[in-house]
Coordinates of C-alpha atoms in Angstrom, one line a residue:
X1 CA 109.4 -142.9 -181.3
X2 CA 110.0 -141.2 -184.6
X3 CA 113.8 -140.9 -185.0
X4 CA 114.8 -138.0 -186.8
X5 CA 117.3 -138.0 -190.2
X6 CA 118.7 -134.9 -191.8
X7 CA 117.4 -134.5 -195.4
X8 CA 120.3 -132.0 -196.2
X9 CA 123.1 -130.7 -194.9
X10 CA 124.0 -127.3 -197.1
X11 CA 127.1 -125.1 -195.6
X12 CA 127.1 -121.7 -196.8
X13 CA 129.7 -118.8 -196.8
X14 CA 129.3 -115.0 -197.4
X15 CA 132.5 -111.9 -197.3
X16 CA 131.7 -109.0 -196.3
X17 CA 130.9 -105.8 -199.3
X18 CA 131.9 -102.1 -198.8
X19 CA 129.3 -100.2 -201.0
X20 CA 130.0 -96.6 -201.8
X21 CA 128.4 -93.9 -200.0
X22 CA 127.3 -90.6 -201.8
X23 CA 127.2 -88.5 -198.2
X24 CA 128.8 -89.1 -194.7
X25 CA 130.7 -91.5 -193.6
X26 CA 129.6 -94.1 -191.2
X27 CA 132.1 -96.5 -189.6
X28 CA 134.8 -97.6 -191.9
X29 CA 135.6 -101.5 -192.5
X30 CA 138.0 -103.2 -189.8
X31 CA 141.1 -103.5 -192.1
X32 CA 140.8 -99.8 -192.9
X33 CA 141.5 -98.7 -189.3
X34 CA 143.7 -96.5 -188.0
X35 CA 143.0 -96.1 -184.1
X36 CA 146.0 -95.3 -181.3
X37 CA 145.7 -98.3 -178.7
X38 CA 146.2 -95.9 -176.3
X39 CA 145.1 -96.8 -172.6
X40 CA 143.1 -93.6 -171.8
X41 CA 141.5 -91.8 -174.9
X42 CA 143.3 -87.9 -176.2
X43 CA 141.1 -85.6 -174.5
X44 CA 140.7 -82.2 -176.6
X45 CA 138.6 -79.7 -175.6
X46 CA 139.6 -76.9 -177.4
X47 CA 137.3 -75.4 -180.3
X48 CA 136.3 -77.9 -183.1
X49 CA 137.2 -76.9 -186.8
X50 CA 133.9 -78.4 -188.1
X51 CA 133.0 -76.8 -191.3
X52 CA 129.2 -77.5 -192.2
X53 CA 129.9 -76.4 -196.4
X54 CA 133.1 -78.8 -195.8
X55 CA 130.8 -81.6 -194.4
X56 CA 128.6 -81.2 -197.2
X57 CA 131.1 -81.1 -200.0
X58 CA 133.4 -83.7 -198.7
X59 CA 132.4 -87.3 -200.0
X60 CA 133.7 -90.6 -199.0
X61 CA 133.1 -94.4 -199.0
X62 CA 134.1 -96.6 -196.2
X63 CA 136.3 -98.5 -198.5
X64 CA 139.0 -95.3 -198.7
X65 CA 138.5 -93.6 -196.0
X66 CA 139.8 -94.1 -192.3
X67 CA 138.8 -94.0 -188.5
X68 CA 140.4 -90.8 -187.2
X69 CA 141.4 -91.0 -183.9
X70 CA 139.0 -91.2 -180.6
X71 CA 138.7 -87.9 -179.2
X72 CA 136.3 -87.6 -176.3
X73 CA 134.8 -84.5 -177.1
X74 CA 135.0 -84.1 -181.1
X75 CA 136.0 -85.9 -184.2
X76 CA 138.3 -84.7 -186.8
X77 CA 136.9 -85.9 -190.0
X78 CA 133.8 -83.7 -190.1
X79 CA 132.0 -86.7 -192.3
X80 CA 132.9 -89.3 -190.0
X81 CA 129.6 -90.3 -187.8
X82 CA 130.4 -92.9 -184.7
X83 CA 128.1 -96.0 -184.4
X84 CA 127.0 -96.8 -180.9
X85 CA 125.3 -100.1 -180.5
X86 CA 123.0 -100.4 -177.2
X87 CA 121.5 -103.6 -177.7
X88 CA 123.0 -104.6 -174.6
X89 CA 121.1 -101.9 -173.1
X90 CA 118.2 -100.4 -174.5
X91 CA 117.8 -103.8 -176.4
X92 CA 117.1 -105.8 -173.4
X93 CA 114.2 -103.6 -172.9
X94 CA 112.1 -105.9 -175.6
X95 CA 109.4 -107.9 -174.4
X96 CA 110.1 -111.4 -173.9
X97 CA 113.7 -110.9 -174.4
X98 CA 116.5 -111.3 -172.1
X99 CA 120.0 -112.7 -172.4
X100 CA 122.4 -114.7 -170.1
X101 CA 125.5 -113.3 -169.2
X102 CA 127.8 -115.5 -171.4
X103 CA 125.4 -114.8 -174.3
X104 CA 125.7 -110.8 -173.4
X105 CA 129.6 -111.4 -173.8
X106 CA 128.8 -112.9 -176.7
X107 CA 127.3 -110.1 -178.6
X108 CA 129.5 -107.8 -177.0
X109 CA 132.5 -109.8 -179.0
X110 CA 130.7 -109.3 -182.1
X111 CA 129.8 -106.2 -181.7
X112 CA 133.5 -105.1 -181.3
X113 CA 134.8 -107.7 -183.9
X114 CA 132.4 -105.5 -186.2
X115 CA 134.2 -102.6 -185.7
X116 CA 131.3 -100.2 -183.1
X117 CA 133.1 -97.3 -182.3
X118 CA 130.7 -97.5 -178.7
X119 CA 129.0 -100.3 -177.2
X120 CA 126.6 -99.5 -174.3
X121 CA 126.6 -102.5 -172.5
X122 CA 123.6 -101.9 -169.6
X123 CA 121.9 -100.3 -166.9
X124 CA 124.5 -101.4 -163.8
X125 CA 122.5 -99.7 -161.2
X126 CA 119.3 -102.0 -162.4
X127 CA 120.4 -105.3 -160.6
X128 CA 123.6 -106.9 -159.4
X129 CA 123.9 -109.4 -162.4
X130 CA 123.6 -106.0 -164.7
X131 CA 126.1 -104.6 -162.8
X132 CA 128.6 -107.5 -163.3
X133 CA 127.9 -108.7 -166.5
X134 CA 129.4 -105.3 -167.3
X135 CA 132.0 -105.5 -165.5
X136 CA 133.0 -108.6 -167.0
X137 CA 132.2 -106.9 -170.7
X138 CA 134.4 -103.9 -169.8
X139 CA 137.1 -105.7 -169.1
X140 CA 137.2 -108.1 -171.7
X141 CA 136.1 -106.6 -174.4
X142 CA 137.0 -102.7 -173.5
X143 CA 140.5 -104.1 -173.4
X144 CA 140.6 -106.3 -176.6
X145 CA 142.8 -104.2 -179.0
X146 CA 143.0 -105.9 -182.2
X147 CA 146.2 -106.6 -184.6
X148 CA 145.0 -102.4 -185.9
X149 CA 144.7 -100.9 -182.5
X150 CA 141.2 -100.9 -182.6
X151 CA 139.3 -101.0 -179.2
X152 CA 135.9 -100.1 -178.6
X153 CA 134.4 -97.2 -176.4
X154 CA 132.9 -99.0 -173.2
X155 CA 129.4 -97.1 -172.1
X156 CA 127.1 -97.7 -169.2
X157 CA 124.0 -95.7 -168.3
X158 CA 122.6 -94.0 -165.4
X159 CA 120.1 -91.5 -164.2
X160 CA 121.5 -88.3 -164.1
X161 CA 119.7 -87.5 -160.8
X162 CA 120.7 -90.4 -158.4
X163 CA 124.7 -91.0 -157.4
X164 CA 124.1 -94.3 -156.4
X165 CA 123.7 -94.7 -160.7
X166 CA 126.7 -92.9 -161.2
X167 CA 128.5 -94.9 -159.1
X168 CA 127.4 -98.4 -160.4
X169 CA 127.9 -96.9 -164.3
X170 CA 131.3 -95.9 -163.6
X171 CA 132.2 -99.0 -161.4
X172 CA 130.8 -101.1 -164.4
X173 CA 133.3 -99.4 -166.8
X174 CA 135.9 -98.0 -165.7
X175 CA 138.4 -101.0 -165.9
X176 CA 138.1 -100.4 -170.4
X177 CA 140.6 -98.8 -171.8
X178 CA 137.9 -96.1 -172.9
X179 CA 135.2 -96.0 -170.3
X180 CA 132.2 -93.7 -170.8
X181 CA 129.2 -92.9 -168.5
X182 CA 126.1 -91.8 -169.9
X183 CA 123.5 -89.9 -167.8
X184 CA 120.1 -89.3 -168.8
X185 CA 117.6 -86.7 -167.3
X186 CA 113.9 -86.0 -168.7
X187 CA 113.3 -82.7 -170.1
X188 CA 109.9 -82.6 -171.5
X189 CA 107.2 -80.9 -169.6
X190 CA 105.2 -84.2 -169.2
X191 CA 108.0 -86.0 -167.7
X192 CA 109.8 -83.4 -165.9
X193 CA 106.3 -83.1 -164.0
X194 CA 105.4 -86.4 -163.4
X195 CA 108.6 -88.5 -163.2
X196 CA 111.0 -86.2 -161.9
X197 CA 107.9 -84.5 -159.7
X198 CA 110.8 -81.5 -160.5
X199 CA 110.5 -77.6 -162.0
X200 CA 113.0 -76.4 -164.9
X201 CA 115.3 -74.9 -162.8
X202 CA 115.8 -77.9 -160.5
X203 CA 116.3 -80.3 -163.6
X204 CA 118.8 -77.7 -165.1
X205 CA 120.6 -78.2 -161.5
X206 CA 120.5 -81.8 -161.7
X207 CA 122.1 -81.7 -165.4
X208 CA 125.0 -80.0 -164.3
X209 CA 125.1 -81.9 -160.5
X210 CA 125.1 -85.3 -162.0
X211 CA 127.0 -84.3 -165.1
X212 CA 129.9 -82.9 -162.4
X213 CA 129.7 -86.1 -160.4
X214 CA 130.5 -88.4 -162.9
X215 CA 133.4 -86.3 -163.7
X216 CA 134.7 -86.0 -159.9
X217 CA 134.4 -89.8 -160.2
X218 CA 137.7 -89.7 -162.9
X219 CA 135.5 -90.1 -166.2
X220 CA 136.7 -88.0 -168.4
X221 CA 133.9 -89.3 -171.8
X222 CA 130.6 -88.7 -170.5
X223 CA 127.3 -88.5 -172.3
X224 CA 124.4 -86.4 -171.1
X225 CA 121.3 -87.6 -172.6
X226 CA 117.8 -85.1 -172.5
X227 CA 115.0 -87.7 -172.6
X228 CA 112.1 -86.4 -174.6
X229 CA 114.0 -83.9 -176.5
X230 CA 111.6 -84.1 -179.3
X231 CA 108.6 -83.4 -176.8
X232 CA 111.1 -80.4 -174.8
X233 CA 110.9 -76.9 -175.0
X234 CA 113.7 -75.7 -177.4
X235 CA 115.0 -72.7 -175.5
X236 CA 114.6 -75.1 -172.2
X237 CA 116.7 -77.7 -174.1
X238 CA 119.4 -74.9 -175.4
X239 CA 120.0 -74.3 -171.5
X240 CA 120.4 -77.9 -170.1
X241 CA 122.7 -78.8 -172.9
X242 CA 124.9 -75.5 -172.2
X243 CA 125.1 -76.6 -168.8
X244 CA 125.7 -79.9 -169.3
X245 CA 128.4 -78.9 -171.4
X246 CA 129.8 -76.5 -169.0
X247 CA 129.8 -79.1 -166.3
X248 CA 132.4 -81.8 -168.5
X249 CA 129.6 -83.2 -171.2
X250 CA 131.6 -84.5 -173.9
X251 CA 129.0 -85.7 -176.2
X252 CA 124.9 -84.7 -175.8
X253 CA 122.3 -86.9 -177.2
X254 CA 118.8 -85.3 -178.9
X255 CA 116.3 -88.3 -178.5
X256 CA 113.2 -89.0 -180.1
X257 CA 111.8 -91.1 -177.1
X258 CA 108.2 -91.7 -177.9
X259 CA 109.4 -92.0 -182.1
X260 CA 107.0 -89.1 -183.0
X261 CA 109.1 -87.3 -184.6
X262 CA 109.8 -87.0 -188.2
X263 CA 113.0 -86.7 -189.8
X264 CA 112.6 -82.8 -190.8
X265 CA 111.8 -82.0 -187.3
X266 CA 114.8 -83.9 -186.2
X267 CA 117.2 -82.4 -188.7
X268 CA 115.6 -78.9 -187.7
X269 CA 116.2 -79.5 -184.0
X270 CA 119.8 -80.9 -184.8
X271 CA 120.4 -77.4 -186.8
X272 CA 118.6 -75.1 -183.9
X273 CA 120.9 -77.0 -181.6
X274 CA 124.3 -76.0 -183.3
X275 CA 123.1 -72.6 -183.7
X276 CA 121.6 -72.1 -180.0
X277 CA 123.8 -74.2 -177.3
X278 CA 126.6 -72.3 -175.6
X279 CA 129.9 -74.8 -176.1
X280 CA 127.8 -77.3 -178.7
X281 CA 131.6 -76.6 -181.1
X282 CA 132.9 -78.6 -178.0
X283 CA 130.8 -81.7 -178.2
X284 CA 129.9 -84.6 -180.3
X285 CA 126.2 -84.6 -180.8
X286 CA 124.2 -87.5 -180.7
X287 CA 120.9 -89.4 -182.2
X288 CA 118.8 -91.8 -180.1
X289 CA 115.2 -92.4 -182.4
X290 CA 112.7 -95.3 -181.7
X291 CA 110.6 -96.1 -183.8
X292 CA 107.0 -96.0 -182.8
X293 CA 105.9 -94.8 -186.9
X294 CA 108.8 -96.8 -188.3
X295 CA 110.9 -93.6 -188.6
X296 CA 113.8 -94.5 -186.5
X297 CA 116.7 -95.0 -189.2
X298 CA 114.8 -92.5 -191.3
X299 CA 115.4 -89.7 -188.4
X300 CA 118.5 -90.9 -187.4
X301 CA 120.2 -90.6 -191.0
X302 CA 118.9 -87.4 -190.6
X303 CA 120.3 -86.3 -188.0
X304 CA 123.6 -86.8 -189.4
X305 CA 122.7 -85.4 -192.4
X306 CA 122.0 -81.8 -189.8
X307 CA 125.7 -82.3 -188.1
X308 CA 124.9 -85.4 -185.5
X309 CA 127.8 -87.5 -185.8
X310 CA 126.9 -90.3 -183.3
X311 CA 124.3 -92.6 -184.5
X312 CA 122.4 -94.8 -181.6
X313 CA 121.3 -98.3 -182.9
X314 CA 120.4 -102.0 -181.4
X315 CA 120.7 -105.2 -183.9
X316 CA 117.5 -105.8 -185.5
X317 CA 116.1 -102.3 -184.1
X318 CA 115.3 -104.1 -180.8
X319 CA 113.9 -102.2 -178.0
X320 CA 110.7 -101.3 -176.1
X321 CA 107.8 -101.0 -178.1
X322 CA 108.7 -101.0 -181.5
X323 CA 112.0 -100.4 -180.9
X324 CA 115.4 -98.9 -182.0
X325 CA 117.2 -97.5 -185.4
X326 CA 118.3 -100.8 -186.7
X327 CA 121.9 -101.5 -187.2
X328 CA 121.6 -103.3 -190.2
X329 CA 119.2 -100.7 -191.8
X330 CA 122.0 -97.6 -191.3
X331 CA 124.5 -100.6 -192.4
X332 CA 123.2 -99.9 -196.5
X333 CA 124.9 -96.9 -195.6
X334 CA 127.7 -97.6 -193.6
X335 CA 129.6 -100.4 -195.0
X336 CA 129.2 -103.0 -192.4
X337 CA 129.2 -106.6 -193.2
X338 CA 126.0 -108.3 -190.6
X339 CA 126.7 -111.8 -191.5
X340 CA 128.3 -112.6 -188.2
X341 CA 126.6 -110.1 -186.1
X342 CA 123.2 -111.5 -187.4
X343 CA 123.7 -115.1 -186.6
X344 CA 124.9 -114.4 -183.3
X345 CA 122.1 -112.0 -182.5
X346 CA 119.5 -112.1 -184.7
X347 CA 118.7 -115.9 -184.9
X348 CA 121.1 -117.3 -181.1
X349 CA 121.3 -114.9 -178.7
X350 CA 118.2 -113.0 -178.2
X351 CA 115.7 -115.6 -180.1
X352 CA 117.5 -118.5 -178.1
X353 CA 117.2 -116.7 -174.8
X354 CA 113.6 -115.8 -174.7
X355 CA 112.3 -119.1 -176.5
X356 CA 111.1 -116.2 -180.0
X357 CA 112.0 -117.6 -183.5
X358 CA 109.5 -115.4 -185.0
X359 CA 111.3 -114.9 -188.2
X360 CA 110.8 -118.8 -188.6
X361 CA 107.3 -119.0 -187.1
X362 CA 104.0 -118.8 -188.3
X363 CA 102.4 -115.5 -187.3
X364 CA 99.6 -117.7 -185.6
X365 CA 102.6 -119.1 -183.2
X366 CA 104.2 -116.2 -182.1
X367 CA 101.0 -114.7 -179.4
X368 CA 100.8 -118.2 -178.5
X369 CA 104.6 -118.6 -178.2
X370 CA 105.1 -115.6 -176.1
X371 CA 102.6 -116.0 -173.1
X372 CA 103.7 -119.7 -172.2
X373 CA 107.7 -118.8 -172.7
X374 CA 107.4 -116.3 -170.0
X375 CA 105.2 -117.9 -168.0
X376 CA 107.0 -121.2 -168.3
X377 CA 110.8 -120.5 -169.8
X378 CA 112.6 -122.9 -171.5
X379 CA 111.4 -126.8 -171.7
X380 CA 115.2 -128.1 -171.8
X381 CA 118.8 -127.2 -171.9
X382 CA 121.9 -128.1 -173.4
X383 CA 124.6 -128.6 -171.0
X384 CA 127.5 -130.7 -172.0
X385 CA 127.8 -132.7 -175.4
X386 CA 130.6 -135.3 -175.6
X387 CA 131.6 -136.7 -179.1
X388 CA 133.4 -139.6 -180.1
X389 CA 133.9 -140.3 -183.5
X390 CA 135.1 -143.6 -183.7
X391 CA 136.8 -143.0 -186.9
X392 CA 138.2 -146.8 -187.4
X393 CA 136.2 -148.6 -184.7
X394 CA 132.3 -148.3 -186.1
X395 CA 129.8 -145.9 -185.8
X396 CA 130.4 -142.3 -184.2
X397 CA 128.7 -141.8 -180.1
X398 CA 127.2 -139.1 -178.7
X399 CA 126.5 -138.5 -175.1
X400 CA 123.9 -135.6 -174.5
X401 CA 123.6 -134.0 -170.5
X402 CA 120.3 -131.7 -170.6
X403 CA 118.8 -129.7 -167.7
X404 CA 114.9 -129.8 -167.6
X405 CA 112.9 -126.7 -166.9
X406 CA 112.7 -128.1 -162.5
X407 CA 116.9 -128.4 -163.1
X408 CA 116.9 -131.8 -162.8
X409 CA 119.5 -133.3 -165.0
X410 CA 119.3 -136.1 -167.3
X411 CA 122.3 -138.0 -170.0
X412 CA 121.8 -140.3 -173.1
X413 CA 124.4 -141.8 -175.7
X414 CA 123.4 -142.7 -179.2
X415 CA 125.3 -143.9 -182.3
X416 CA 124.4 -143.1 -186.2
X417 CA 125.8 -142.9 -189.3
X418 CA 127.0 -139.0 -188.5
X419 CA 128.0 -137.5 -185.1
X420 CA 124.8 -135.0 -186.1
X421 CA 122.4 -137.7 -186.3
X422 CA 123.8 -138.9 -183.6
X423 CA 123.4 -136.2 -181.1
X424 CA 119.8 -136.0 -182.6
X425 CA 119.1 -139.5 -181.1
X426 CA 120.6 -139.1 -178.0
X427 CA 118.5 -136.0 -177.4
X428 CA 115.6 -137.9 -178.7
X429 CA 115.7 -140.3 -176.1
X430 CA 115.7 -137.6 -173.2
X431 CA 112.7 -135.1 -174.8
X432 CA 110.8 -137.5 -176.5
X433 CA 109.0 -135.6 -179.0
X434 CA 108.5 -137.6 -182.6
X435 CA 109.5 -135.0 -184.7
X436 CA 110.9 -135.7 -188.1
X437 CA 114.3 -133.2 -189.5
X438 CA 113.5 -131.6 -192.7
X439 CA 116.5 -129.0 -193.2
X440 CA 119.3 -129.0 -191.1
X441 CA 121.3 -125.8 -193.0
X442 CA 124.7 -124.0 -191.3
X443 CA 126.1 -120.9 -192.1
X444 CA 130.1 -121.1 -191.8
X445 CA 133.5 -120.3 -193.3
X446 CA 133.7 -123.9 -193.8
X447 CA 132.1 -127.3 -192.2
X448 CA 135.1 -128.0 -189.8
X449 CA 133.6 -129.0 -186.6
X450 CA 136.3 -126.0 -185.2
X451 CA 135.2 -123.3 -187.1
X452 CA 132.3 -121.0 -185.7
X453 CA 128.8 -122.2 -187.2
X454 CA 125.3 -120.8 -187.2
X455 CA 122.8 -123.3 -187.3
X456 CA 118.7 -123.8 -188.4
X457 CA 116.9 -126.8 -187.9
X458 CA 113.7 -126.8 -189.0
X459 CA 111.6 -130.1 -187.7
X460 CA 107.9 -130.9 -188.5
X461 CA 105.4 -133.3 -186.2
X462 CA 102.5 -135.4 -187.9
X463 CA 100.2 -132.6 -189.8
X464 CA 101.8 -129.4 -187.8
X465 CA 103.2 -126.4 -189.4
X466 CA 107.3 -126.7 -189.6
X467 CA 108.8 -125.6 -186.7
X468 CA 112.7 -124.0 -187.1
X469 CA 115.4 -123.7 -184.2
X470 CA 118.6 -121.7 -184.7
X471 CA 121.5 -121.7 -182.9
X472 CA 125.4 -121.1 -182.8
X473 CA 128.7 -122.5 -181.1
X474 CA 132.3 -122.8 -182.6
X475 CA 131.3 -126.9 -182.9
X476 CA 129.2 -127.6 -185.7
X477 CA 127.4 -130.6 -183.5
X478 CA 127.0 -128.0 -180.3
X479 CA 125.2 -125.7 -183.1
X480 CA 123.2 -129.1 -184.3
X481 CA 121.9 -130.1 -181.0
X482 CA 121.0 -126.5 -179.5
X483 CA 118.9 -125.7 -183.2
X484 CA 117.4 -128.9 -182.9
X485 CA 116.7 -128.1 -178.8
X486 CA 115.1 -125.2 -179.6
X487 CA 112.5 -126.5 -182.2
X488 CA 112.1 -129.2 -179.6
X489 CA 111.1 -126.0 -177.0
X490 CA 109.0 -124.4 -178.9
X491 CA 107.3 -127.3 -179.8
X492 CA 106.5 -128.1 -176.2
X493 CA 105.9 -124.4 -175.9
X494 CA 103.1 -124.9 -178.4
X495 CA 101.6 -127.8 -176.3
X496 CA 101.8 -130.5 -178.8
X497 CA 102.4 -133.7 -176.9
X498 CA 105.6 -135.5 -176.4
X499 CA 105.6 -139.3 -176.5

């Protein structure tokens, strides 16, 4: 059996940048906040001041300006524009992609550690695992306010037209400090007609029905989302939002569902919106875009640019189809630092849980890689690593515990010059794949096995293509073994043999 041996070890760092913007502003750096810690969010629902020829004159950079404070229904800096994240959510809709409950906290601790003003964290009503992975999220993270006061919003969604949603949504949420609820109802002729099998006047019931149930429920931050708005009838739309908003809406959300729209028919419909909807001075309004004709960030940037001042995104533009606004795209704008967020998600969490390294794969892998991870899921997992250095008594041990894919459980113990190599061997001796290490690269503050570090290892079999695994733990030799399991998966994935 080949053994492996690292080539190179190279430990990077990055800090985060604040670059000026030249319009609104997006969500202000963490040690620039200024956010009450307050258990239940102000609640104003008087008129808004907004001033459209003050929003457009008024220019700021992240790097001077500051959060205002969370009010459910409005925001008093008319160029600030609120960042939800729903990778959580709309996120897990991506094919081949779904993430364990631990991993889900995960993100959701990155997510709030970057600063989201709102983090929609699932579909409760969808299963019972849904329902208490946010639970769990709500609690822990919708109650972690940092050394500035800062806490995240707390959002779960539901359909608008079934109680039994409501319910779950608001049980999911309502232990953060600021829970929301966000209802969604179908607007668009099509939809309206053959999903909701219902007429316009029923659905503008149901808008204001579910709308007033979520409130009677004691959530006072609720979204009410029209889905299809850029396929609805605009006078039709004018009406359900004003109901909506009579019923207790605090914030309404224009989507783009199919992503056919383009950003001058967003910004119009944004405009028509503030001129047409009864209350709409009372409300946040809100962007959801996909991305069908790659126009997602495109629309959503405009749609701020029209008066929207929450922006909807998932990390990497994840979602179903082709996806979401991408957080790191509106982050040019916004002055967000993804270093941390992108290791976590973009190359652990979501890759590691559905078995897809495509940014690391040949594009002749990835069709190939797909069908037999969902038919098959992972080979083998990484359950318990013990290290003992043996600092003045010879070489440093390893002992590896991995599950296989029948959850049968198997333990090995190697030595080398390194604890990396080490654990390399000892997982060696359970997969038994020859593979040979070519790069083993982290991405840290530092190379203390204590500090958090994001992990690719890239491994290569007799004449096949390179094969790269990423991972991340707070133990530089976790990272090391789960990178090098993964390569190891989608090698078997592949079908190449193992010895």
């Amino acid at each position: 059996m080949a053994l492996p041996r690292i080539n190179s070890l190279a430990t990077t760092s990055s800090k985060p940048t604040s670059p000026k913007l030249s319009t609104t502003t997006f969500l202000a750096p963490k040690h620039d906040l200024n956010l009450s810690p307050c258990k239940q969010p102000c609640t104003d629902q008087s008129t808004s001041t907004n001033s459209p020829s003050q929003a457009q004159c008024s220019i700021k950079c992240c790097s001077e300006s500051r959060r205002p404070e969370y009010f459910l229904n409005r925001i008093p800096d008319d160029t600030y524009v609120r960042i939800m994240d729903t990778t959580l959510r709309d996120g897990a809709r991506a094919p081949g992609r779904a993430m364990t409950r631990p991993e889900k906290l995960a993100v959701a601790r990155k997510l709030a550690e970057l600063g989201l003003d709102v983090i929609e964290v699932g579909f409760p009503a969808s299963s019972e695992d849904d329902l208490e992975t946010s639970k769990l999220i709500a609690r822990e993270i919708g109650n972690g306010v940092d050394e500035l006061g800062f806490v995240p919003a707390i959002g779960a969604l539901a359909r608008c037209d079934v109680r039994g949603d409501v319910d779950a949504a608001w049980e999911a949420v309502r232990e953060a400090r600021r829970p929301r609820v966000h209802v969604f109802l179908a607007t668009s002729e099509i939809l309206m007609k053959r999903e909701l099998k219902r007429t316009p006047e029923e659905v503008l019931v149901l808008a204001k029905q579910g709308v007033s149930y979520a409130k009677s429920l004691g959530c006072h931050d609720i979204e009410f989302v029209c889905v299809d708005a850029g396929r609805s009838d605009k006078e039709f739309l004018y009406r359900v939002y004003g109901e909506a908003i009579k019923a207790g809406a605090t914030t309404v959300t224009v989507t783009d569902t199919v992503g056919q729209n383009f950003p001058t028919e967003v910004e119009r419909m944004i405009l028509d919106l503030k001129a047409n909807v009864e209350g709409i001075e009372d409300v946040v309004i809100a962007a959801h875009c996909h991305n069908d004709l790659g126009l997602a960030t495109a629309n959503s940037l405009a749609a701020a640019q029209a008066g929207a001042r929450q922006i909807e995104v998932t990390i990497n533009g994840i979602g179903e189809r082709a996806g979401n606004a991408s957080l790191e795209e509106v982050e040019e704008y916004s002055g967000l630092s993804l270093q941390p967020h992108k290791a976590i998600v973009g190359t652990n969490v979501l890759a590691h849980a559905s078995g897809i390294h495509d940014q690391f794969i040949s594009d002749g892998n990835i069709e190939s890689l797909v069908s037999k991870h969902q038919q098959s899921g992972l080979a083998w997992k990484l359950v318990d690593i013990q290290v003992n250095s043996h600092q003045c008594q010879g070489l440093p041990t390893v002992n590896v515990k991995l599950v296989d894919v029948k959850g049968l459980e198997h333990s090995a113990t190697s030595e080398a010059v390194d604890q990396v190599n080490a654990a390399f061997y000892a997982i060696d001796l359970i997969v038994k794949v020859p593979v040979t290490v070519v790069e083993c690269s982290t991405n840290s503050d530092t190379a203390d096995n204590t500090i958090w570090a994001q992990v690719k290892v890239s491994v290569k079999q007799a004449s096949q293509d390179t094969i790269s695994g990423s991972a991340q733990s707070f133990n530089l030799v976790e990272s090391c073994a789960l990178a090098y399991i993964d390569a190891l998966n989608q090698i078997l994935a592949f079908g190449f043999p193992a010895k």
